[in-house]
PDB file of C-alpha atoms in Angstrom:
ATOM      1  CA  MET L  79      -8.160  20.318 -15.958  1.00 56.00           C
ATOM      2  CA  VAL L  80      -4.466  20.591 -15.241  1.00 71.00           C
ATOM      3  CA  TRP L  81      -2.164  19.584 -17.434  1.00 83.00           C
ATOM      4  CA  SER L  82      -0.153  16.747 -16.560  1.00 85.00           C
ATOM      5  CA  GLU L  83      -3.662  14.677 -16.061  1.00 91.00           C
ATOM      6  CA  THR L  84      -3.830  14.212 -19.520  1.00 93.00           C
ATOM      7  CA  VAL L  85      -0.351  13.330 -20.453  1.00 95.00           C
ATOM      8  CA  PHE L  86      -1.155  10.531 -17.172  1.00 95.00           C
ATOM      9  CA  ILE L  87      -3.635   9.645 -19.230  1.00 96.00           C
ATOM     10  CA  LEU L  88      -2.104   9.339 -22.094  1.00 96.00           C
ATOM     11  CA  LEU L  89       1.308   7.508 -20.539  1.00 97.00           C
ATOM     12  CA  VAL L  90      -0.994   4.734 -18.980  1.00 97.00           C
ATOM     13  CA  VAL L  91      -3.169   3.612 -21.859  1.00 97.00           C
ATOM     14  CA  PHE L  92       0.484   4.078 -23.452  1.00 97.00           C
ATOM     15  CA  PHE L  93       0.776   1.717 -19.976  1.00 97.00           C
ATOM     16  CA  PHE L  94      -1.179  -0.887 -20.451  1.00 96.00           C
ATOM     17  CA  LEU L  95      -0.124  -0.999 -24.998  1.00 96.00           C
ATOM     18  CA  TYR L  96       3.215  -2.118 -24.051  1.00 95.00           C
ATOM     19  CA  SER L  97       1.769  -3.974 -20.696  1.00 95.00           C
ATOM     20  CA  GLU L  98       0.118  -6.272 -24.019  1.00 94.00           C
ATOM     21  CA  ASN L  99       3.144  -6.619 -26.316  1.00 93.00           C
ATOM     22  CA  TYR L 100       5.707  -7.574 -23.054  1.00 93.00           C
ATOM     23  CA  SER L 101       2.797 -10.380 -22.382  1.00 91.00           C
ATOM     24  CA  GLN L 102       2.987 -11.728 -26.458  1.00 91.00           C
ATOM     25  CA  LYS L 103       7.029 -11.589 -26.909  1.00 89.00           C
ATOM     26  CA  SER L 104       8.946 -11.293 -23.648  1.00 88.00           C
ATOM     27  CA  ASN L 105      11.967  -9.459 -24.804  1.00 91.00           C
ATOM     28  CA  TYR L 106      14.224  -7.008 -23.207  1.00 94.00           C
ATOM     29  CA  PHE L 107      12.647  -4.238 -25.618  1.00 95.00           C
ATOM     30  CA  SER L 108       9.087  -4.581 -24.877  1.00 94.00           C
ATOM     31  CA  LEU L 109      10.501  -4.951 -20.731  1.00 95.00           C
ATOM     32  CA  PHE L 110      12.901  -1.555 -21.637  1.00 97.00           C
ATOM     33  CA  VAL L 111       9.977   0.509 -22.996  1.00 97.00           C
ATOM     34  CA  LEU L 112       6.854  -1.197 -20.754  1.00 96.00           C
ATOM     35  CA  SER L 113       9.196   0.316 -17.510  1.00 97.00           C
ATOM     36  CA  LEU L 114      10.138   3.366 -19.206  1.00 97.00           C
ATOM     37  CA  ILE L 115       6.344   4.477 -19.828  1.00 97.00           C
ATOM     38  CA  VAL L 116       5.522   3.520 -16.519  1.00 97.00           C
ATOM     39  CA  SER L 117       8.858   6.072 -15.643  1.00 96.00           C
ATOM     40  CA  LEU L 118       7.315   8.853 -16.686  1.00 96.00           C
ATOM     41  CA  ALA L 119       4.261   7.948 -15.494  1.00 96.00           C
ATOM     42  CA  CYS L 120       5.520   8.593 -11.975  1.00 94.00           C
ATOM     43  CA  PHE L 121       6.780  11.162 -12.825  1.00 90.00           C
ATOM     44  CA  THR L 122       4.073  13.165 -14.213  1.00 93.00           C
ATOM     45  CA  ARG L 123       1.994  12.027 -11.400  1.00 92.00           C
ATOM     46  CA  TYR L 124       2.785  10.221  -8.069  1.00 90.00           C
ATOM     47  CA  ILE L 125      -0.211   7.964  -8.281  1.00 93.00           C
ATOM     48  CA  GLY L 126       1.592   6.886 -10.708  1.00 94.00           C
ATOM     49  CA  VAL L 127       3.794   4.350  -8.391  1.00 95.00           C
ATOM     50  CA  VAL L 128       0.333   2.371  -9.384  1.00 96.00           C
ATOM     51  CA  LEU L 129       1.083   0.975 -12.764  1.00 97.00           C
ATOM     52  CA  ILE L 130       5.205  -0.375 -10.831  1.00 97.00           C
ATOM     53  CA  PHE L 131       2.592  -2.671  -8.480  1.00 96.00           C
ATOM     54  CA  CYS L 132       0.311  -3.791 -12.162  1.00 96.00           C
ATOM     55  CA  GLY L 133       4.320  -3.410 -13.917  1.00 96.00           C
ATOM     56  CA  LEU L 134       4.964  -7.159 -11.658  1.00 96.00           C
ATOM     57  CA  LEU L 135       2.200  -8.149 -11.145  1.00 95.00           C
ATOM     58  CA  ARG L 136       2.432  -8.808 -15.241  1.00 94.00           C
ATOM     59  CA  ILE L 137       5.724  -9.606 -15.717  1.00 94.00           C
ATOM     60  CA  LEU L 138       5.638 -12.023 -13.001  1.00 92.00           C
ATOM     61  CA  PHE L 139       1.669 -13.698 -14.634  1.00 91.00           C
ATOM     62  CA  CYS L 140       3.620 -14.074 -17.616  1.00 87.00           C
ATOM     63  CA  LYS L 141       3.418 -16.818 -18.931  1.00 83.00           C
ATOM     64  CA  ASN L 142       5.920 -16.643 -21.505  1.00 80.00           C
ATOM     65  CA  ALA L 143       8.891 -17.002 -19.846  1.00 80.00           C
ATOM     66  CA  ASN L 144      10.517 -18.903 -16.638  1.00 88.00           C
ATOM     67  CA  TRP L 145      11.179 -17.852 -13.253  1.00 91.00           C
ATOM     68  CA  LYS L 146      14.236 -17.544 -13.831  1.00 93.00           C
ATOM     69  CA  ALA L 147      14.135 -15.223 -16.703  1.00 91.00           C
ATOM     70  CA  LYS L 148      10.678 -13.474 -15.021  1.00 93.00           C
ATOM     71  CA  PHE L 149      13.007 -12.328 -11.726  1.00 94.00           C
ATOM     72  CA  ASN L 150      15.814 -10.581 -14.528  1.00 95.00           C
ATOM     73  CA  HIS L 151      12.781  -8.518 -15.776  1.00 95.00           C
ATOM     74  CA  THR L 152      11.216  -8.282 -11.985  1.00 96.00           C
ATOM     75  CA  LEU L 153      14.728  -6.615 -11.388  1.00 97.00           C
ATOM     76  CA  ILE L 154      15.824  -4.685 -13.957  1.00 97.00           C
ATOM     77  CA  PHE L 155      11.787  -2.832 -14.820  1.00 97.00           C
ATOM     78  CA  LEU L 156      12.318  -1.763 -11.197  1.00 96.00           C
ATOM     79  CA  THR L 157      15.559  -0.269 -10.894  1.00 96.00           C
ATOM     80  CA  ILE L 158      14.387   1.401 -14.198  1.00 96.00           C
ATOM     81  CA  SER L 159      10.707   3.033 -13.219  1.00 96.00           C
ATOM     82  CA  VAL L 160      11.382   2.901  -9.600  1.00 95.00           C
ATOM     83  CA  LEU L 161      15.460   4.130  -9.373  1.00 95.00           C
ATOM     84  CA  PRO L 162      14.474   7.913 -10.586  1.00 93.00           C
ATOM     85  CA  LEU L 163      11.330   8.334  -8.774  1.00 93.00           C
ATOM     86  CA  PHE L 164      13.494   7.670  -5.891  1.00 94.00           C
ATOM     87  CA  LEU L 165      15.999  10.395  -7.215  1.00 94.00           C
ATOM     88  CA  TRP L 166      14.014  12.353  -7.260  1.00 92.00           C
ATOM     89  CA  LEU L 167      11.779  11.610  -3.927  1.00 92.00           C
ATOM     90  CA  ILE L 168      15.078  12.218  -2.118  1.00 94.00           C
ATOM     91  CA  ARG L 169      15.859  15.729  -4.019  1.00 93.00           C
ATOM     92  CA  ASN L 170      13.153  17.053  -3.072  1.00 90.00           C
ATOM     93  CA  TYR L 171      13.545  16.299   0.445  1.00 92.00           C
ATOM     94  CA  LEU L 172      16.829  17.936   0.163  1.00 92.00           C
ATOM     95  CA  LEU L 173      15.332  21.017  -1.209  1.00 90.00           C
ATOM     96  CA  VAL L 174      11.388  21.910   0.404  1.00 87.00           C
ATOM     97  CA  GLY L 175      12.742  19.156   3.581  1.00 86.00           C
ATOM     98  CA  SER L 176       9.422  16.741   1.975  1.00 87.00           C
ATOM     99  CA  PHE L 177       8.945  13.746  -0.246  1.00 89.00           C
ATOM    100  CA  THR L 178       5.907  15.567  -2.045  1.00 85.00           C
ATOM    101  CA  GLY L 179       6.919  18.999  -1.830  1.00 77.00           C
ATOM    102  CA  PRO L 180       4.750  21.241   0.748  1.00 77.00           C
ATOM    103  CA  ARG L 181       1.787  21.227   1.325  1.00 76.00           C
ATOM    104  CA  MET L 182      -0.338  24.482   3.106  1.00 80.00           C
ATOM    105  CA  LEU L 183      -2.649  23.430   5.380  1.00 84.00           C
ATOM    106  CA  SER L 184      -6.877  22.860   4.773  1.00 83.00           C
ATOM    107  CA  ILE L 185      -8.545  26.220   5.894  1.00 89.00           C
ATOM    108  CA  TYR L 186     -11.436  22.931   7.299  1.00 88.00           C
ATOM    109  CA  SER L 187     -10.935  21.219  10.958  1.00 88.00           C
ATOM    110  CA  TYR L 188     -11.600  17.263  11.208  1.00 87.00           C
ATOM    111  CA  ALA L 189     -14.489  17.804  12.897  1.00 90.00           C
ATOM    112  CA  GLN L 190     -16.619  20.597   9.799  1.00 91.00           C
ATOM    113  CA  ASN L 191     -14.690  18.750   7.384  1.00 89.00           C
ATOM    114  CA  LEU L 192     -17.263  14.712   8.873  1.00 90.00           C
ATOM    115  CA  LYS L 193     -19.574  17.432   9.586  1.00 90.00           C
ATOM    116  CA  ALA L 194     -19.724  18.625   5.986  1.00 89.00           C
ATOM    117  CA  LEU L 195     -19.471  14.221   4.741  1.00 86.00           C
ATOM    118  CA  VAL L 196     -23.689  13.432   7.514  1.00 80.00           C
TER     119      VAL L 196
END
């Protein structure tokens, strides 16, 4: 198991806790902490971008806020959670020519993979 998976799992648990906290209070502190957790999860594992969509759904379906507040909270959430990841991907592209870093070529062809599947 890779060490980043443990940290990612912890961040996902914190996401669920603060997501519930945000849905109850709908205040800026809960929103900021939720956004920060999502941003850190995206840095830990790129699959953390799924939490961005989950956070957006949580904000949009929150019953404690009107549409103007939901729109403002959505903008704040997206800025805090997406901007650091976007800057990191641009950095990767400038350094190695790929957004997510270099990848090794597979030793198996598509046909060999399909044959192993059957």
